[in-house]
JSON list of C-alpha atoms in Angstrom, two decimals:
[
{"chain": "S", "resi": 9, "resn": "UNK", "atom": "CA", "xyz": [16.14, 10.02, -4.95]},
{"chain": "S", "resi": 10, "resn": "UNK", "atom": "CA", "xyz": [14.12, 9.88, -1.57]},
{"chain": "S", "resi": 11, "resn": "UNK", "atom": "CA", "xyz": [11.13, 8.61, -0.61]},
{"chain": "S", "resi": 12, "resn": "UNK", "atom": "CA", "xyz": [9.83, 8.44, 2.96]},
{"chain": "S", "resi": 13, "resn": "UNK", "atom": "CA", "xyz": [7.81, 6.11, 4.65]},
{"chain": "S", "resi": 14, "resn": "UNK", "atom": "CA", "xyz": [5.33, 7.32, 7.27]},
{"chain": "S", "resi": 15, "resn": "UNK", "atom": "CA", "xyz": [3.65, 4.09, 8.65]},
{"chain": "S", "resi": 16, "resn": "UNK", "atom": "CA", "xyz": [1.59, 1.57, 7.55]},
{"chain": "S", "resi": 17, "resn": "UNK", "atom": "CA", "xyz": [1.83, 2.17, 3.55]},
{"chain": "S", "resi": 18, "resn": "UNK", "atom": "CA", "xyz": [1.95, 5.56, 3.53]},
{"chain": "S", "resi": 19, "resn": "UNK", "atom": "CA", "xyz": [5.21, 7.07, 1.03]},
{"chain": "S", "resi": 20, "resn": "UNK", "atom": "CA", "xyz": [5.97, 10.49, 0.17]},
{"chain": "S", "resi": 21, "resn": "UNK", "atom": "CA", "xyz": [8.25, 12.20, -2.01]},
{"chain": "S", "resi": 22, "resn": "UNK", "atom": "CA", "xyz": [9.42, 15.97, -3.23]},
{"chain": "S", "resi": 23, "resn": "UNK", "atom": "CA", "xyz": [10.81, 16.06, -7.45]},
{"chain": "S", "resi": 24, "resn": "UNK", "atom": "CA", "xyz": [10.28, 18.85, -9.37]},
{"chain": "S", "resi": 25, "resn": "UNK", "atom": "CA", "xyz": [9.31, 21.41, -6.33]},
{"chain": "S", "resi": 26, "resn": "UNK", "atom": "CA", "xyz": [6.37, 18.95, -6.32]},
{"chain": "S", "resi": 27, "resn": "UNK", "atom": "CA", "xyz": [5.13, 17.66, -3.24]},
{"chain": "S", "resi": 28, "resn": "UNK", "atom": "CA", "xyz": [3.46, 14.02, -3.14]},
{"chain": "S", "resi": 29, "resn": "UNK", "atom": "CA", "xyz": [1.79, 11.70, -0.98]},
{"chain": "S", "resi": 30, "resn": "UNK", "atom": "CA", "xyz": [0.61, 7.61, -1.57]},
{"chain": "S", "resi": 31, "resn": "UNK", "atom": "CA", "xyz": [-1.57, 6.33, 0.35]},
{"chain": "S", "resi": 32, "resn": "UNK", "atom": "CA", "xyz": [-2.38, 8.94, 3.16]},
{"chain": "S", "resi": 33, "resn": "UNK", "atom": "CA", "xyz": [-4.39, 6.80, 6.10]},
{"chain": "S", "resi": 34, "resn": "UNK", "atom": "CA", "xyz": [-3.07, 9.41, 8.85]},
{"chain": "S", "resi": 35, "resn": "UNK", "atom": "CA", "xyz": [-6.17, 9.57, 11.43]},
{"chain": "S", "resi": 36, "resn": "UNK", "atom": "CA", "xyz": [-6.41, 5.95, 12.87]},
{"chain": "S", "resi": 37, "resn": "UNK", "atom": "CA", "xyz": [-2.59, 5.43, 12.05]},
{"chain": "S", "resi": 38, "resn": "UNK", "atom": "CA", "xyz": [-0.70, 5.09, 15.36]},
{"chain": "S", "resi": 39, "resn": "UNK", "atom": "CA", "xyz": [2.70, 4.48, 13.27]},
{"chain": "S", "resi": 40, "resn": "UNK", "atom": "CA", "xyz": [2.70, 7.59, 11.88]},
{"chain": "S", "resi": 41, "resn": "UNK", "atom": "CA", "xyz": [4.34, 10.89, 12.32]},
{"chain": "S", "resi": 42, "resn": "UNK", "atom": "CA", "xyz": [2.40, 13.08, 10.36]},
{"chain": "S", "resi": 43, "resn": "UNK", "atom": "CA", "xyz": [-0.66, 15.26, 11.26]},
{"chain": "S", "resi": 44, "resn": "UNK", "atom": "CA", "xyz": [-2.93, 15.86, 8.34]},
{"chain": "S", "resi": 45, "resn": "UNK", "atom": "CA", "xyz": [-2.99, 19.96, 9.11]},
{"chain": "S", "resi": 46, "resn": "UNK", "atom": "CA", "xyz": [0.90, 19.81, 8.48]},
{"chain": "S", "resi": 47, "resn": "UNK", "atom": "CA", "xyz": [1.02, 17.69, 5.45]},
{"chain": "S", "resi": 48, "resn": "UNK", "atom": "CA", "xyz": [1.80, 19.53, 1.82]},
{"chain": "S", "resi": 49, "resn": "UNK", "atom": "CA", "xyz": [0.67, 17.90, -1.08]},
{"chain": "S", "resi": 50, "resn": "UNK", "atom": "CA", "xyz": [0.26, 18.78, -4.75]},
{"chain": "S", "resi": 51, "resn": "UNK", "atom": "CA", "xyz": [-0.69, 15.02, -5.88]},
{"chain": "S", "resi": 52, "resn": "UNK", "atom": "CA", "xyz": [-1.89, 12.23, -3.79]},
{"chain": "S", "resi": 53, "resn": "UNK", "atom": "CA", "xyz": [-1.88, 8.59, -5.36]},
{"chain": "S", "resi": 54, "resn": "UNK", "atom": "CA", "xyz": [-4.06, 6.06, -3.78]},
{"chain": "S", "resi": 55, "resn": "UNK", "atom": "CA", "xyz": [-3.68, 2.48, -5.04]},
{"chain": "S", "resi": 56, "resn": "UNK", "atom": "CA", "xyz": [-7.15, 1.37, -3.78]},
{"chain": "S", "resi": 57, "resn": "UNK", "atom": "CA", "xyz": [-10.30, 2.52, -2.06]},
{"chain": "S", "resi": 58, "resn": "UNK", "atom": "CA", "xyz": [-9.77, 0.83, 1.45]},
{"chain": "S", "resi": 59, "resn": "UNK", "atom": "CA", "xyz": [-10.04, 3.01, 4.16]},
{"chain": "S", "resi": 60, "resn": "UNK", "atom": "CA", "xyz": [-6.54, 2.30, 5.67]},
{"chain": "S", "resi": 61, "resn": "UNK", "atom": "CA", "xyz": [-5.19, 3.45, 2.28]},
{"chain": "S", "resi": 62, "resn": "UNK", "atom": "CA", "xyz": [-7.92, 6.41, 0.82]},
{"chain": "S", "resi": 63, "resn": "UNK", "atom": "CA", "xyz": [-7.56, 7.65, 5.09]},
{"chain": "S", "resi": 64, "resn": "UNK", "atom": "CA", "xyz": [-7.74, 11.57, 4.87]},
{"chain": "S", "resi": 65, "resn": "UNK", "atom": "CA", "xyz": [-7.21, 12.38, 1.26]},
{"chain": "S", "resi": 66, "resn": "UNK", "atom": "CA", "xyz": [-10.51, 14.48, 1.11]},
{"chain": "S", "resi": 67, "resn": "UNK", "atom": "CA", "xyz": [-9.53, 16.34, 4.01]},
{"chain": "S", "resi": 68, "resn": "UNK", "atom": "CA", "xyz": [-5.72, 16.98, 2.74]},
{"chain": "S", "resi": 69, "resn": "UNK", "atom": "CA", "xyz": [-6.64, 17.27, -1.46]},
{"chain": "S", "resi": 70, "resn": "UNK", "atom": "CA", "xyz": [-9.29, 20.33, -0.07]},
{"chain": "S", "resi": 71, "resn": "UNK", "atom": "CA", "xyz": [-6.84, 21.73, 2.16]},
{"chain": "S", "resi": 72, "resn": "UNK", "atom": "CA", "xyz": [-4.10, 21.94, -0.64]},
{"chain": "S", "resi": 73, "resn": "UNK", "atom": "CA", "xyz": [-6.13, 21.63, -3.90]},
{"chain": "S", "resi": 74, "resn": "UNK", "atom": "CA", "xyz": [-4.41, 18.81, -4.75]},
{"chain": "S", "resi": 75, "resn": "UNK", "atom": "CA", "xyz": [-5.15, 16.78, -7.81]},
{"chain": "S", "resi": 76, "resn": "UNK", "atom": "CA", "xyz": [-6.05, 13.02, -6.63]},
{"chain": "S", "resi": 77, "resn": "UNK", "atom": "CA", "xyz": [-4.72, 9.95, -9.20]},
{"chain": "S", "resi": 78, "resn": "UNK", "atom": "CA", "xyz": [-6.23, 7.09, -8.51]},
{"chain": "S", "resi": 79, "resn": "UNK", "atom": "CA", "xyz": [-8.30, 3.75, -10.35]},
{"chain": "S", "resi": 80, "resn": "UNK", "atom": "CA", "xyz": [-11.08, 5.66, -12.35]},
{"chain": "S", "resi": 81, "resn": "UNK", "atom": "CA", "xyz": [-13.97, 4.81, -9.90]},
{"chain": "S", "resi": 82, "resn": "UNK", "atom": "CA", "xyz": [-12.17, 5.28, -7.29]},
{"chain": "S", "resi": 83, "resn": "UNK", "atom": "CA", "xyz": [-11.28, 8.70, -8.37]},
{"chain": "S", "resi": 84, "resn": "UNK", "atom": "CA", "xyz": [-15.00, 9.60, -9.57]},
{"chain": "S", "resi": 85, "resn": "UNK", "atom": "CA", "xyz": [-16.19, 8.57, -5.48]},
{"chain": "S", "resi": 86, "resn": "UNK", "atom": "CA", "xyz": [-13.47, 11.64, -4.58]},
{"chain": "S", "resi": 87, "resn": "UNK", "atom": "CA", "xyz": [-14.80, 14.13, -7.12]},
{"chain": "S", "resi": 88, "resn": "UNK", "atom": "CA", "xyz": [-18.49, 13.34, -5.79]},
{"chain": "S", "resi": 89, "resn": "UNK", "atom": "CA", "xyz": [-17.05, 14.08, -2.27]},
{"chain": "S", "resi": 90, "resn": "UNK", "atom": "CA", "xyz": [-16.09, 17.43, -3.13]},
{"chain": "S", "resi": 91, "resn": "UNK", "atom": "CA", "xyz": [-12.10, 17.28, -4.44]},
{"chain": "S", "resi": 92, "resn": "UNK", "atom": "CA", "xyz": [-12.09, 19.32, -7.32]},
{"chain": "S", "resi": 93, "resn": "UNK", "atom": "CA", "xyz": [-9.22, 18.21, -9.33]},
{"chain": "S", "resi": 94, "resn": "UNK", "atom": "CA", "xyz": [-9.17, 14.31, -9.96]},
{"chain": "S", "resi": 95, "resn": "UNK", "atom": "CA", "xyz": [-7.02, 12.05, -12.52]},
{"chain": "S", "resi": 96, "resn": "UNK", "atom": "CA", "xyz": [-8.67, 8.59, -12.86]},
{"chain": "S", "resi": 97, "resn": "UNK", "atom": "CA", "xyz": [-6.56, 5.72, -14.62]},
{"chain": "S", "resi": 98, "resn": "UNK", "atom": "CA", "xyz": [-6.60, 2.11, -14.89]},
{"chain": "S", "resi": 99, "resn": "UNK", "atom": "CA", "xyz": [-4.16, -1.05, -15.44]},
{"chain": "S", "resi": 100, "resn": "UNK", "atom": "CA", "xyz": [-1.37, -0.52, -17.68]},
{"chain": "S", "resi": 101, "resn": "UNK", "atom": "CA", "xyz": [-1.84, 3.06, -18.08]},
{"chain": "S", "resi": 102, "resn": "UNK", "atom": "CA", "xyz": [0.48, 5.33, -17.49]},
{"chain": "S", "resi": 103, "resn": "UNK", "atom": "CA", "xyz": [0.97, 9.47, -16.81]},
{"chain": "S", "resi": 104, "resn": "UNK", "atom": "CA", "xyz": [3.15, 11.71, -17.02]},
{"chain": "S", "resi": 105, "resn": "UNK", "atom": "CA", "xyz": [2.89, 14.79, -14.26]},
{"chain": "S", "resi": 106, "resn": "UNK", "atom": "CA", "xyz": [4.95, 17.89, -13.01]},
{"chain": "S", "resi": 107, "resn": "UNK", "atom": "CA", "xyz": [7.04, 15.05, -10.52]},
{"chain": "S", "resi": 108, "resn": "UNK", "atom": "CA", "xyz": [7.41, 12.02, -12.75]},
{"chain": "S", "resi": 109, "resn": "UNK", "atom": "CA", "xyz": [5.29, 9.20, -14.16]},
{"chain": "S", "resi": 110, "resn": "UNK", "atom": "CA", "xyz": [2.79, 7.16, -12.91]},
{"chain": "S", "resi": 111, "resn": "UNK", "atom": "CA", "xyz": [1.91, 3.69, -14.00]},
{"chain": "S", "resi": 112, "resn": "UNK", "atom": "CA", "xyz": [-0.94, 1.51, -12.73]},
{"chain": "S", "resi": 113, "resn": "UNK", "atom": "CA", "xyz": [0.03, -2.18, -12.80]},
{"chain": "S", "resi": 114, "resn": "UNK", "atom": "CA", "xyz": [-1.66, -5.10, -11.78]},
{"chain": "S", "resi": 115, "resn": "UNK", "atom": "CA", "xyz": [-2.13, -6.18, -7.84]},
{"chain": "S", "resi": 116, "resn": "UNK", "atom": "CA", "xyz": [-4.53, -9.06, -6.30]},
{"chain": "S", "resi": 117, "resn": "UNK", "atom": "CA", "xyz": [-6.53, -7.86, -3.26]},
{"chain": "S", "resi": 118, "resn": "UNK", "atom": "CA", "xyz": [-10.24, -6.34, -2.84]},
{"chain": "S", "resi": 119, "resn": "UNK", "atom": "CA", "xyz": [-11.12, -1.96, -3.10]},
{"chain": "S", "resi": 120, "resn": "UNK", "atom": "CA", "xyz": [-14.39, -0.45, -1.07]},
{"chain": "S", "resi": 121, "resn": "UNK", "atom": "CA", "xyz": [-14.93, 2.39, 0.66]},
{"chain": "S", "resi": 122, "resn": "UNK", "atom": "CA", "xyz": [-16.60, 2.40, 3.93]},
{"chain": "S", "resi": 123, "resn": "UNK", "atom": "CA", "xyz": [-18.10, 5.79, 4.21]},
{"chain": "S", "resi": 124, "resn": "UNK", "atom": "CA", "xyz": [-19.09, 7.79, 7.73]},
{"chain": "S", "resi": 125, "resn": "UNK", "atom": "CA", "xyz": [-22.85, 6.33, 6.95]},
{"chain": "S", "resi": 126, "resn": "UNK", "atom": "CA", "xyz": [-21.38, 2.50, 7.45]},
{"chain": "S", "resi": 127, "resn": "UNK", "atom": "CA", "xyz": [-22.29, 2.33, 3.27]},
{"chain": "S", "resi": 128, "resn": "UNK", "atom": "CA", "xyz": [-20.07, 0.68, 1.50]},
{"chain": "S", "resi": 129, "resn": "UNK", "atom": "CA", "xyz": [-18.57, 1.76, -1.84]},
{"chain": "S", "resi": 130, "resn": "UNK", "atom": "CA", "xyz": [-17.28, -0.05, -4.91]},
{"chain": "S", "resi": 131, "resn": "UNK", "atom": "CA", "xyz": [-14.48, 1.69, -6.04]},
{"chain": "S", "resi": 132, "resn": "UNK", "atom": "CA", "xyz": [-12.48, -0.36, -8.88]},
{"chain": "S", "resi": 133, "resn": "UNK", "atom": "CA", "xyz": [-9.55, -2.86, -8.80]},
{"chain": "S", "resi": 134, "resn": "UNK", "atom": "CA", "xyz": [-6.58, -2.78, -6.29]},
{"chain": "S", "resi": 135, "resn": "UNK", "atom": "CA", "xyz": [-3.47, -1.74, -7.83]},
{"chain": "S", "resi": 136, "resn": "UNK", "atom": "CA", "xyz": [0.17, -1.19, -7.71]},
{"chain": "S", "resi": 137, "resn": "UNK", "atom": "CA", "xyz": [2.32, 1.75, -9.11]},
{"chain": "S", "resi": 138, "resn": "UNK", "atom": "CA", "xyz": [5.46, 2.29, -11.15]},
{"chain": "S", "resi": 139, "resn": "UNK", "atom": "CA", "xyz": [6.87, 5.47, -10.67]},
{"chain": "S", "resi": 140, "resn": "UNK", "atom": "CA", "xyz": [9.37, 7.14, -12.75]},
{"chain": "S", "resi": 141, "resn": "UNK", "atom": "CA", "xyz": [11.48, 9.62, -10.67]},
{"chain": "S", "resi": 142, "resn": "UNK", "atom": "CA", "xyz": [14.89, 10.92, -12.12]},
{"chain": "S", "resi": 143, "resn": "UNK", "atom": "CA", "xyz": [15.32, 8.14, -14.28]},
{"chain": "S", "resi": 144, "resn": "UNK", "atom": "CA", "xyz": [15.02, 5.94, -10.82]},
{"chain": "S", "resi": 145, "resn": "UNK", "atom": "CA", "xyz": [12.25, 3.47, -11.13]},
{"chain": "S", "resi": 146, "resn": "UNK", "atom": "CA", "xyz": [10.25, 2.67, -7.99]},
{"chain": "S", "resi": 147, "resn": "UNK", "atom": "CA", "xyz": [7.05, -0.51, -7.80]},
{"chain": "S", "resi": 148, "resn": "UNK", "atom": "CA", "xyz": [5.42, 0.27, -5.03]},
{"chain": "S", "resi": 149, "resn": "UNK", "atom": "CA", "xyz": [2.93, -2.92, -5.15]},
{"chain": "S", "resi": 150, "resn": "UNK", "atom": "CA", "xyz": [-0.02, -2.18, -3.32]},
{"chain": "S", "resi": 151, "resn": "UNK", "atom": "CA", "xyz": [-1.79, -4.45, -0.81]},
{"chain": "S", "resi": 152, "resn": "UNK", "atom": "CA", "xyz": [-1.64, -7.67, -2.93]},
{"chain": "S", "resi": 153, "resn": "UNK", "atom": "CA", "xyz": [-0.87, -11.26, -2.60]},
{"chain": "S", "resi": 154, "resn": "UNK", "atom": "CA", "xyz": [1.77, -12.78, -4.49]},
{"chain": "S", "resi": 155, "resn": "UNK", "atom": "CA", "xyz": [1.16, -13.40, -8.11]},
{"chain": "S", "resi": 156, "resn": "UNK", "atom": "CA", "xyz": [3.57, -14.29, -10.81]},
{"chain": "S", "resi": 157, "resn": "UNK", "atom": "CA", "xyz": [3.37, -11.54, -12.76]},
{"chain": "S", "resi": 158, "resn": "UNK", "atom": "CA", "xyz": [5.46, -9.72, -10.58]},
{"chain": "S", "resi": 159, "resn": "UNK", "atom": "CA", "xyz": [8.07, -10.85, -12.71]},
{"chain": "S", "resi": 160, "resn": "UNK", "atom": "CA", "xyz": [6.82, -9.69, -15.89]},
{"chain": "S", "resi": 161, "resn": "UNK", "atom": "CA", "xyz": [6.23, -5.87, -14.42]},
{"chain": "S", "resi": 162, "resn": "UNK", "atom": "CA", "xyz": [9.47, -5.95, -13.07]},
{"chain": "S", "resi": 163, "resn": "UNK", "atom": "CA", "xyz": [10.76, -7.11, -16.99]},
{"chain": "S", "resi": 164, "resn": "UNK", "atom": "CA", "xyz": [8.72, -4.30, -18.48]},
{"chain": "S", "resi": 165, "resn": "UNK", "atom": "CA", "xyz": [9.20, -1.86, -16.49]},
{"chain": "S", "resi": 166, "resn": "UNK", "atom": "CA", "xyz": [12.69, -2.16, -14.86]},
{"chain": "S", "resi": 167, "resn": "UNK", "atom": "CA", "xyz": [15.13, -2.95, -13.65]},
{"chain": "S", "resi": 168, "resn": "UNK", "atom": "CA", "xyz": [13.59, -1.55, -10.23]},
{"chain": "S", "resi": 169, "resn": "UNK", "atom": "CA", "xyz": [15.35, -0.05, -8.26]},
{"chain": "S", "resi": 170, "resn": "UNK", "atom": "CA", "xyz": [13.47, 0.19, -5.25]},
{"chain": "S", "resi": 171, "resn": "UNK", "atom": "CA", "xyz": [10.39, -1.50, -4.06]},
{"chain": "S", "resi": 172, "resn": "UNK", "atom": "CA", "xyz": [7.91, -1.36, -1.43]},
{"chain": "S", "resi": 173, "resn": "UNK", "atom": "CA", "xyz": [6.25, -4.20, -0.56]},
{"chain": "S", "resi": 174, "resn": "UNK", "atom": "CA", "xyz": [3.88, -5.65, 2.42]},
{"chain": "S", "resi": 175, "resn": "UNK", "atom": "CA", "xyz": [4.79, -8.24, 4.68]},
{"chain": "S", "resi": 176, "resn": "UNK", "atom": "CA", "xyz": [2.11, -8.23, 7.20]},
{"chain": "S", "resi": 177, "resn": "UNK", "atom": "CA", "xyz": [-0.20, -11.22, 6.21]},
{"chain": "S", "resi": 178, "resn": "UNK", "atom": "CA", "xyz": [-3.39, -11.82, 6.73]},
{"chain": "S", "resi": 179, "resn": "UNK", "atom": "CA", "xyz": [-4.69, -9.24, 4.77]},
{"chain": "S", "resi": 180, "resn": "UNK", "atom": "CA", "xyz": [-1.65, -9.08, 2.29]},
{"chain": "S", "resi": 181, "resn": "UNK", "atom": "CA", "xyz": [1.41, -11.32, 1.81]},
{"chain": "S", "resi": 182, "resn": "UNK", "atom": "CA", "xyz": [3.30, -12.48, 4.56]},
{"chain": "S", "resi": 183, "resn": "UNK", "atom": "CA", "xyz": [7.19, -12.19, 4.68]},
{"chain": "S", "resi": 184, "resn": "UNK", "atom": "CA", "xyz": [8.13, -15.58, 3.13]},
{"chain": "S", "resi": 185, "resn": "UNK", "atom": "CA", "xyz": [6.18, -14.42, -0.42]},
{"chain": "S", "resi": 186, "resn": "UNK", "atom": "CA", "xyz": [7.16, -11.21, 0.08]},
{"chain": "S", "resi": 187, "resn": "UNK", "atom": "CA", "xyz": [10.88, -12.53, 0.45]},
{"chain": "S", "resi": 188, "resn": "UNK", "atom": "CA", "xyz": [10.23, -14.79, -2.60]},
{"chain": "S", "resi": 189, "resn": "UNK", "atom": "CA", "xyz": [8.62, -11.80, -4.51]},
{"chain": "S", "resi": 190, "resn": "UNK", "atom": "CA", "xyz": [11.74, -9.97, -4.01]},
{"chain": "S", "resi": 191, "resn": "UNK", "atom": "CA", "xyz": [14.05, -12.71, -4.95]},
{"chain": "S", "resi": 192, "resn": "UNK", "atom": "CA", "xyz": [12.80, -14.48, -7.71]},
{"chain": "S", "resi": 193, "resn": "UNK", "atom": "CA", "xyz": [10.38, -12.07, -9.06]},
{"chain": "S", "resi": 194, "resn": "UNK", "atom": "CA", "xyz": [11.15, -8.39, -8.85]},
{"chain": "S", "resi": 195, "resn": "UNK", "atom": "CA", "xyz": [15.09, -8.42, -7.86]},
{"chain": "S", "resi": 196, "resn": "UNK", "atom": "CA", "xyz": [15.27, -4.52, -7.27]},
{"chain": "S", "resi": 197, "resn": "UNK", "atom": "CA", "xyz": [18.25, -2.94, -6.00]},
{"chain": "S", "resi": 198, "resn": "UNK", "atom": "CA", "xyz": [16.70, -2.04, -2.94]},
{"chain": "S", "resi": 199, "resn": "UNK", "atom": "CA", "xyz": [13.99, -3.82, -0.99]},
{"chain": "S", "resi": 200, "resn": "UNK", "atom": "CA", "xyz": [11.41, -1.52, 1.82]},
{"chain": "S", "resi": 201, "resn": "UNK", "atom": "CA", "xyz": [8.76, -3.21, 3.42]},
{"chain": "S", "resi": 202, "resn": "UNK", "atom": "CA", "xyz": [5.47, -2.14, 4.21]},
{"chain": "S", "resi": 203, "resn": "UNK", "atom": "CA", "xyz": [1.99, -2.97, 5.99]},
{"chain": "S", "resi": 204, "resn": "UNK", "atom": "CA", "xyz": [3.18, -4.60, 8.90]},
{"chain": "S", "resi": 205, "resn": "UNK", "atom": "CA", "xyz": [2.63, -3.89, 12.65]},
{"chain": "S", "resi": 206, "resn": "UNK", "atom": "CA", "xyz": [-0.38, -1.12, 12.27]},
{"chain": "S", "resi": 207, "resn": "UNK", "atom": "CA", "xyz": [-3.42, -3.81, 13.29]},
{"chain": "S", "resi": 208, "resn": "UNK", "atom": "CA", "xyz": [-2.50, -6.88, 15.79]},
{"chain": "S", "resi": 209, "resn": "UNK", "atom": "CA", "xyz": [-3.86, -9.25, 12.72]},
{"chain": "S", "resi": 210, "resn": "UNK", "atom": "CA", "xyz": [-0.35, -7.49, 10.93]},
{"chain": "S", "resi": 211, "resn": "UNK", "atom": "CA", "xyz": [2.24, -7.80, 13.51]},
{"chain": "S", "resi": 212, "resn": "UNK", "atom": "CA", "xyz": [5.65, -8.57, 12.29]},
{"chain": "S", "resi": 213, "resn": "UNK", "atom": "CA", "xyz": [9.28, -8.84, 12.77]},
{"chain": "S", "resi": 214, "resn": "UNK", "atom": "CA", "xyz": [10.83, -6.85, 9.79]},
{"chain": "S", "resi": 215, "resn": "UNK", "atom": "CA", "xyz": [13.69, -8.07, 10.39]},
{"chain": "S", "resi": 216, "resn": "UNK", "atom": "CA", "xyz": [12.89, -11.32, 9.55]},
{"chain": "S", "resi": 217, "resn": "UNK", "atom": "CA", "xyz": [12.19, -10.14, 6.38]},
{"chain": "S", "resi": 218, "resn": "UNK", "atom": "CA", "xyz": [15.63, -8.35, 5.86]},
{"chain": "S", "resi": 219, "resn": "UNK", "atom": "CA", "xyz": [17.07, -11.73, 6.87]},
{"chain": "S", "resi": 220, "resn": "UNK", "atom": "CA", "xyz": [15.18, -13.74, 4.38]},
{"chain": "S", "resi": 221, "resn": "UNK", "atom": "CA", "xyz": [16.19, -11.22, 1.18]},
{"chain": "S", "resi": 222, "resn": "UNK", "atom": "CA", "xyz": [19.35, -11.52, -0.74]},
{"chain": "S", "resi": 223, "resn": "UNK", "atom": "CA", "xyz": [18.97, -7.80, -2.01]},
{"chain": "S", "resi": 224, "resn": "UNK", "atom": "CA", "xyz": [19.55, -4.59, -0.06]},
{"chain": "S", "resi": 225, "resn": "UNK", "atom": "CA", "xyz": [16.87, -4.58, 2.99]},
{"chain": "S", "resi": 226, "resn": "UNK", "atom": "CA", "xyz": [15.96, -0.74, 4.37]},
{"chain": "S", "resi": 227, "resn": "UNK", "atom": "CA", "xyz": [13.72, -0.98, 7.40]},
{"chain": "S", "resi": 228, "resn": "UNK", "atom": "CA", "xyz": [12.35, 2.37, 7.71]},
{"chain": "S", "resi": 229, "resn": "UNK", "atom": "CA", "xyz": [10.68, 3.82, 11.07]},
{"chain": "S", "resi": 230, "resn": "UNK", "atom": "CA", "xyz": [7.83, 6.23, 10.27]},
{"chain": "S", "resi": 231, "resn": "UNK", "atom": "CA", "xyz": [9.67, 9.53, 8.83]},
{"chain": "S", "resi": 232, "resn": "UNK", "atom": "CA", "xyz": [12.48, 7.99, 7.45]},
{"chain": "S", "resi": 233, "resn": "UNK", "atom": "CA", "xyz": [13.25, 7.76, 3.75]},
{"chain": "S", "resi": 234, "resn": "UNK", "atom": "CA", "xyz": [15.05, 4.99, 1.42]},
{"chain": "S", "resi": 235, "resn": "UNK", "atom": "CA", "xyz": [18.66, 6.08, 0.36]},
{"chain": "S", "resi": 236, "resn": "UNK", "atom": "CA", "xyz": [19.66, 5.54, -3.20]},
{"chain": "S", "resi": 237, "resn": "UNK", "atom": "CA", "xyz": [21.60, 7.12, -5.34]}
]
């Protein structure tokens, strides 16, 4: 199994001959190493409707005709702007699609849209994603805060094997409830973490983290994927 991460919270992965893409904020991203005219993508996921995290999915879905999962009115905003193929779901649900399933799980931060107008958007609940790859089950868990139910998706939907999780404060957790997130809550095999260092309010040491986990750390660089097998 490989995913790769491509700065800030942005993951990708290939299963199936099936090309897909969480999270795509590309333009705006300094961390990245992706260009939006080179990415391939059947599926984008988006686990919320802040801009950092919806970034160029109109622009990429249209260029590939890719079908966009997201919350349900998250999704509907993306059909209105033109993306022709849209799956909208909500917590607990889960789908089952040409790469693997998806499963929208609980995660506490805000969702809005900030359009090109300066008009802001509702566009659902935040939330984090199981996904079922090869057997291999991945929680990526969204821009949240830690919450103690953690430990219950991990029970009911594990054992995890990897998970990606943001350390950058401020806006999300910081790395000491990240660390205890990973510790006492999820215990995957295989710790990646996320959301740091893309805005000076996020700046982080990742290793710190990697320091503070008793599980298997991978700090990624943009373009790099976990390794598990």
């Amino acid at each position: 199994m490989t995913v790769k991460f491509h700065g800030h919270a942005v993951l990708s992965f290939n299963n199936n001959d099936t090309d897909v893409i969480i999270d795509p904020f590309i333009n705006g991203n300094d961390l990245t190493d992706l260009t939006v005219e080179n990415i391939k993508a059947d599926y984008i996921i988006l686990t919320h409707g802040h801009n950092d995290h919806v970034g160029d999915t109109i622009e990429i879905a249209k260029n590939n005709n890719a079908t966009v999962i997201a919350p349900v009115e998250l999704a509907a905003y993306v059909e209105a702007q033109g993306v022709e193929n849209t799956v909208g779901m909500n917590v607990g649900g889960e789908g089952e699609y040409d790469f693997g399933k998806v499963k929208f799980v609980h995660a506490f931060h805000t969702s809005s849209y900030t359009d090109g107008e300066d008009v802001t958007h509702y566009t659902g609940e935040p939330m984090g994603l199981i996904l079922t790859i090869n057997n291999k089950k991945v929680y990526v868990t969204g821009d949240t805060g830690l919450f103690g139910d953690m430990e219950l998706i991990a029970k009911r939907n594990g054992p995890i094997d990897v998970c990606f999780i943001p350390i950058g404060d401020h806006f999300t957790m910081g790395i000491d409830d990240a660390a205890y997130a990973i510790n006492e809550l999820i215990k995957p095999t295989i710790a990646v973490p996320v959301h740091f260092d893309t805005f000076p309010p996020i700046k982080q040491d990742p290793e710190e983290f990697k320091d503070k986990v008793r599980t298997v750390c991978q700090v990624l660089k943009p373009g790099e994927a976990v390794q598990y097998s």
